[in-house]
PDB file of C-alpha atoms in Angstrom:
ATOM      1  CA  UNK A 894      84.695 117.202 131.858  1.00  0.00           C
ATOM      2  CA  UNK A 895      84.081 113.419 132.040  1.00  0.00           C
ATOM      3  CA  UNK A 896      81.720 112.511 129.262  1.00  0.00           C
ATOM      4  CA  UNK A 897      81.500 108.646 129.926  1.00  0.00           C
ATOM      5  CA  UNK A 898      82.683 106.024 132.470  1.00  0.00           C
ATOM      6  CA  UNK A 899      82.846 101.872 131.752  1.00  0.00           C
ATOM      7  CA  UNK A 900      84.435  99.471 133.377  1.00  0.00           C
ATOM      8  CA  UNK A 901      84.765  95.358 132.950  1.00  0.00           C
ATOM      9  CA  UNK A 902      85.595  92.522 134.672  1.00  0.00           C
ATOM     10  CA  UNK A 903      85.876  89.290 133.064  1.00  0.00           C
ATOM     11  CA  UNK A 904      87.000  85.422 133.677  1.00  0.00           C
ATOM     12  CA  UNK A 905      90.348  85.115 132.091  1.00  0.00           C
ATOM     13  CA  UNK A 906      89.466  81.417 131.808  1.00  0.00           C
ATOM     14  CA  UNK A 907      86.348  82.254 129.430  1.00  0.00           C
ATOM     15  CA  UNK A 908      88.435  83.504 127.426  1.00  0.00           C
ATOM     16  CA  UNK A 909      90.859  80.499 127.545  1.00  0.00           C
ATOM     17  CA  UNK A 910      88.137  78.216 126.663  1.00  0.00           C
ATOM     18  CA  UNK A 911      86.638  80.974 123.719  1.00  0.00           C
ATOM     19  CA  UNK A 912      90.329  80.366 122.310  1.00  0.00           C
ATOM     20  CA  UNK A 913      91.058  77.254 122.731  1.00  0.00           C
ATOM     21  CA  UNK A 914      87.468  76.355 120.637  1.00  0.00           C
ATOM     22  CA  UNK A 915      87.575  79.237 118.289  1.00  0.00           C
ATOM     23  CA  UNK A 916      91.007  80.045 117.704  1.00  0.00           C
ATOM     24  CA  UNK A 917      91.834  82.491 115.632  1.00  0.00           C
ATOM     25  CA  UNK A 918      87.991  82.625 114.128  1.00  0.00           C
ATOM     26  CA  UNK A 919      87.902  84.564 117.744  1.00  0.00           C
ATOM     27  CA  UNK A 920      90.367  86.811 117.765  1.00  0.00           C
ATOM     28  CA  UNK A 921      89.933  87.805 113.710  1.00  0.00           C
ATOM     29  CA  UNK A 922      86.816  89.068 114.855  1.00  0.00           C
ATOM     30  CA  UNK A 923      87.027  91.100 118.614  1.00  0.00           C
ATOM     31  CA  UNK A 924      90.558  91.996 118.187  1.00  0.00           C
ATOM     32  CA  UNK A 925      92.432  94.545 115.890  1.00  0.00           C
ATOM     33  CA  UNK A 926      95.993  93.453 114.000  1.00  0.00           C
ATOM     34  CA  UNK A 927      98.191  95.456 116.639  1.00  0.00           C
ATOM     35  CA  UNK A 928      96.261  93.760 119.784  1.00  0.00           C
ATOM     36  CA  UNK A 929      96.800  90.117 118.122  1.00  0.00           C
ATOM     37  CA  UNK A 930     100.564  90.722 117.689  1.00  0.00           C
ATOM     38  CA  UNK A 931     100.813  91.834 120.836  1.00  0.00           C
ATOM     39  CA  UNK A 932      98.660  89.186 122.482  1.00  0.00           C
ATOM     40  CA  UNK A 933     100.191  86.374 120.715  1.00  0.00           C
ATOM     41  CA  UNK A 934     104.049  86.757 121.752  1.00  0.00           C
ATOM     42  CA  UNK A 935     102.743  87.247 125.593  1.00  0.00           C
ATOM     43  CA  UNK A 936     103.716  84.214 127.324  1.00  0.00           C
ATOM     44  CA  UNK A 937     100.304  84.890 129.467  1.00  0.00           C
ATOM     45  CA  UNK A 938      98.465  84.877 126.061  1.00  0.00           C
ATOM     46  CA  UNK A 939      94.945  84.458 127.323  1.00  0.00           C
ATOM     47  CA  UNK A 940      94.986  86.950 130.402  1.00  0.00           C
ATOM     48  CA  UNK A 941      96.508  89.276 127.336  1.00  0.00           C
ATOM     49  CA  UNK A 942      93.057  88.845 125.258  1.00  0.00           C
ATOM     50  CA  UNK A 943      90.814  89.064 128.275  1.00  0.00           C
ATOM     51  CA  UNK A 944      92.558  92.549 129.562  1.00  0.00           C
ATOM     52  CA  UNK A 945      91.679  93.594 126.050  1.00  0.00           C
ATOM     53  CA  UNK A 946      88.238  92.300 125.598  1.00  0.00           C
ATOM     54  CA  UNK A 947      87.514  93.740 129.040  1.00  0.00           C
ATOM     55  CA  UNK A 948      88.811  97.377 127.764  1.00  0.00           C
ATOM     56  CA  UNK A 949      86.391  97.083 124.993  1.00  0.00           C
ATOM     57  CA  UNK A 950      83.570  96.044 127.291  1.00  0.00           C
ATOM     58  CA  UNK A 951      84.794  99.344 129.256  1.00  0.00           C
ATOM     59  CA  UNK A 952      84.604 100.992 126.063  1.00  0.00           C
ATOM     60  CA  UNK A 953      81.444 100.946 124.947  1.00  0.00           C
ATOM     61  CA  UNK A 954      80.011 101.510 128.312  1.00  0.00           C
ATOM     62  CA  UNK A 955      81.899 104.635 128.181  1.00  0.00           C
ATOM     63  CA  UNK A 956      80.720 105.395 125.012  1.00  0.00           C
ATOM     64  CA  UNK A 957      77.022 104.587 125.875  1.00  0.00           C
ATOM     65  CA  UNK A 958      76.449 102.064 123.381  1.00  0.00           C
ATOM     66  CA  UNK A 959      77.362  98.800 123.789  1.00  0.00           C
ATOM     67  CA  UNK A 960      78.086  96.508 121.001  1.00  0.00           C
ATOM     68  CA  UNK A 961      75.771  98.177 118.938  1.00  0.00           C
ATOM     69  CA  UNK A 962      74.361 101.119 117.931  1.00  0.00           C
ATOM     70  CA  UNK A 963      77.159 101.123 115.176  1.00  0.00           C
ATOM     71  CA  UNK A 964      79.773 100.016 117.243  1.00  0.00           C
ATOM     72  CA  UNK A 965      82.316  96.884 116.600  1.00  0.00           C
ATOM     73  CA  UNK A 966      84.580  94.970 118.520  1.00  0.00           C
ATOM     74  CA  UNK A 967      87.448  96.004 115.973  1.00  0.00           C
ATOM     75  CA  UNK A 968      86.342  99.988 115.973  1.00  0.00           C
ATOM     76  CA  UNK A 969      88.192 100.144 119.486  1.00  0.00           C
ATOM     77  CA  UNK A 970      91.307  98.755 120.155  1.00  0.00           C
ATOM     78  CA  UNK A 971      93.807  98.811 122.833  1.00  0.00           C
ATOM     79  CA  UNK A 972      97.308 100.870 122.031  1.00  0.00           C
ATOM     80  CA  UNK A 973     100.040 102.061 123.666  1.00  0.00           C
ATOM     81  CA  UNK A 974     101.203 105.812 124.014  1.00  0.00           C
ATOM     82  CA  UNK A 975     104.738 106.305 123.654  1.00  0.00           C
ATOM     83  CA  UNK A 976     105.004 106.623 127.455  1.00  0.00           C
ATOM     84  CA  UNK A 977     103.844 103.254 127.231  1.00  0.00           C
ATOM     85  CA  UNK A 978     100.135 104.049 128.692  1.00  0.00           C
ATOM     86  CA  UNK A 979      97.289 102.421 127.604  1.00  0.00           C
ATOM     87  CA  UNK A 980      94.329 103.526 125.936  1.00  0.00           C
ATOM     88  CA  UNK A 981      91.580 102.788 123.372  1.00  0.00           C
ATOM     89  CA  UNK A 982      91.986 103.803 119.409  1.00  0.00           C
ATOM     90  CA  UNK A 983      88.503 104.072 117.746  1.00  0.00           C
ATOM     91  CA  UNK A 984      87.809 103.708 114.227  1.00  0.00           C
ATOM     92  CA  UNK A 985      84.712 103.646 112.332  1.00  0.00           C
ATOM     93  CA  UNK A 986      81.687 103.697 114.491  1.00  0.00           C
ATOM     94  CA  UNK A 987      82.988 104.627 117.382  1.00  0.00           C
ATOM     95  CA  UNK A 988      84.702 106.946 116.841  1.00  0.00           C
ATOM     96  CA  UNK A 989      81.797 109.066 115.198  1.00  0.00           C
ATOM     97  CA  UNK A 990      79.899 107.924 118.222  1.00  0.00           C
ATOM     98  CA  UNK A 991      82.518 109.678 120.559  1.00  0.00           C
ATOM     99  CA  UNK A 992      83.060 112.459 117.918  1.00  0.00           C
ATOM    100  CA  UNK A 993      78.986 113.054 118.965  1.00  0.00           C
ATOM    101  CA  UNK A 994      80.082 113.497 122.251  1.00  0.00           C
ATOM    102  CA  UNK A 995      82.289 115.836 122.141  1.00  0.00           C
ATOM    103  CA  UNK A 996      81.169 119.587 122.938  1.00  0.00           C
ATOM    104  CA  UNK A 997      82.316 122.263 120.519  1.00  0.00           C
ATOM    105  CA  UNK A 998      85.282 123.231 121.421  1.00  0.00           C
ATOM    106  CA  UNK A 999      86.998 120.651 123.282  1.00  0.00           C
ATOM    107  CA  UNK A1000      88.839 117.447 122.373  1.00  0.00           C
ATOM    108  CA  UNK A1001      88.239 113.995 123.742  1.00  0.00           C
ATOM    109  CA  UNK A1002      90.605 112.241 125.548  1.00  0.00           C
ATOM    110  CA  UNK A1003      90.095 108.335 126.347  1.00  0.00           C
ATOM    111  CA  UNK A1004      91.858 106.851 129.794  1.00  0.00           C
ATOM    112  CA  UNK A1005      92.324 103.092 130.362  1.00  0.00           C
ATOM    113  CA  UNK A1006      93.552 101.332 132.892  1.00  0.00           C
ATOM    114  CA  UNK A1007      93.736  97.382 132.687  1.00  0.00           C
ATOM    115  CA  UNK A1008      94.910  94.817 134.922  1.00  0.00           C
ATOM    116  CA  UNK A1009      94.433  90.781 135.253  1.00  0.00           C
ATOM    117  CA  UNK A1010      94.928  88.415 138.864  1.00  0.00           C
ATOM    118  CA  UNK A1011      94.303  85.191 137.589  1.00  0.00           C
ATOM    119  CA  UNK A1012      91.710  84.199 136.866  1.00  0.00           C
ATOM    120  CA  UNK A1013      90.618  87.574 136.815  1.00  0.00           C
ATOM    121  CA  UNK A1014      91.253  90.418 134.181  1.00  0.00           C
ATOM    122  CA  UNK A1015      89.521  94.141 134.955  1.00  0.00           C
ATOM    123  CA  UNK A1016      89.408  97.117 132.707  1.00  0.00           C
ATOM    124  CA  UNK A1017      88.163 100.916 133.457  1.00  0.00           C
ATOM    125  CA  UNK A1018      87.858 103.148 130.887  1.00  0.00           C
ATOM    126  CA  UNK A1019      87.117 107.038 131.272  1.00  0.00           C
ATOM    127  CA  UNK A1020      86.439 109.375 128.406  1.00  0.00           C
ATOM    128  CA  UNK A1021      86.781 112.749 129.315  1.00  0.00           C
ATOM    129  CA  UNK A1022      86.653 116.292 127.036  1.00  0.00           C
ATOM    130  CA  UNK A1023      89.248 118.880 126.890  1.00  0.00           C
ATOM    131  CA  UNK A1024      89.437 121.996 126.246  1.00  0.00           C
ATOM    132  CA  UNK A1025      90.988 122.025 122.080  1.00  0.00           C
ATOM    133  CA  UNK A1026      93.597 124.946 123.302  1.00  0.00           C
ATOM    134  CA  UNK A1027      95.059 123.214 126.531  1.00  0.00           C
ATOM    135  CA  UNK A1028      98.779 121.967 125.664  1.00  0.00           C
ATOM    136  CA  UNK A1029      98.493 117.660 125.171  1.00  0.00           C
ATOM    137  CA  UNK A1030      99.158 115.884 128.236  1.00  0.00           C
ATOM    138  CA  UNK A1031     102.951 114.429 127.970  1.00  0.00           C
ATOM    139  CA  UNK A1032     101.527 111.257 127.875  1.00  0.00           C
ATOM    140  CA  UNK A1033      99.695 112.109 124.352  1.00  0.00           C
ATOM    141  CA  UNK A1034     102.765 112.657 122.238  1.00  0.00           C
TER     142      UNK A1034
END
């Protein structure tokens, strides 16, 4: 069952200009350690941050909060399955915010899907709950 449903889109040159002024003040504070390595070494480094901030937009739309309620830029952060699929890691807030979603019984799962055409970077998160004795998608592992 789909619990929540956000989705971004954002100016990748924002986000170009937010660096270039900020720098890493910026990024230390929306991003998590794993999405600044990865951003970083992109050669498209900005379009790399704005397909991130946009999935944490998506994020807490899904989650039906915003940022706030509890929730921090840093509490959800964009990672990589094994398969090499996106989707959103919560921490802290959040994740006891989606933890309060989630009927007894079941197990959330959180889709993302993220894309950029410059100047243009797009993000659509789904959070959906499944059943805690259905076998783990092969993407999950």
């Amino acid at each position: 069952m789909i619990l929540g449903i956000g989705s971004d889109l954002i100016d990748i040159r924002r986000i170009e200009k937010t660096l270039d002024r900020f720098g890493d003040r910026f990024t230390n504070r929306v991003f998590t350690e794993i999405e600044r390595a990865k951003s970083d070494k992109r050669k498209e480094r900005a379009a790399s941050y704005a397909k991130r901030f946009a999935a944490k937009e998506a994020c807490c739309k899904a989650l039906g909060t915003g940022i706030r309620m509890g929730v921090a830029w840093r509490e959800m952060g964009v990672v990589n399955l094994p398969s090499g699929k996106p989707t959103v890691a919560l921490t802290g807030g959040a994740a006891e915010r989606l933890t309060s979603m989630i009927p007894d019984g079941f197990k959330a799962r959180i889709d993302l899907t993220i894309t950029d055409d410059y100047p243009l970077a797009q993000a659509f998160v789904v959070i959906s709950a499944w059943p805690a004795d259905w076998p783990e998608p092969h993407d999950a592992a």
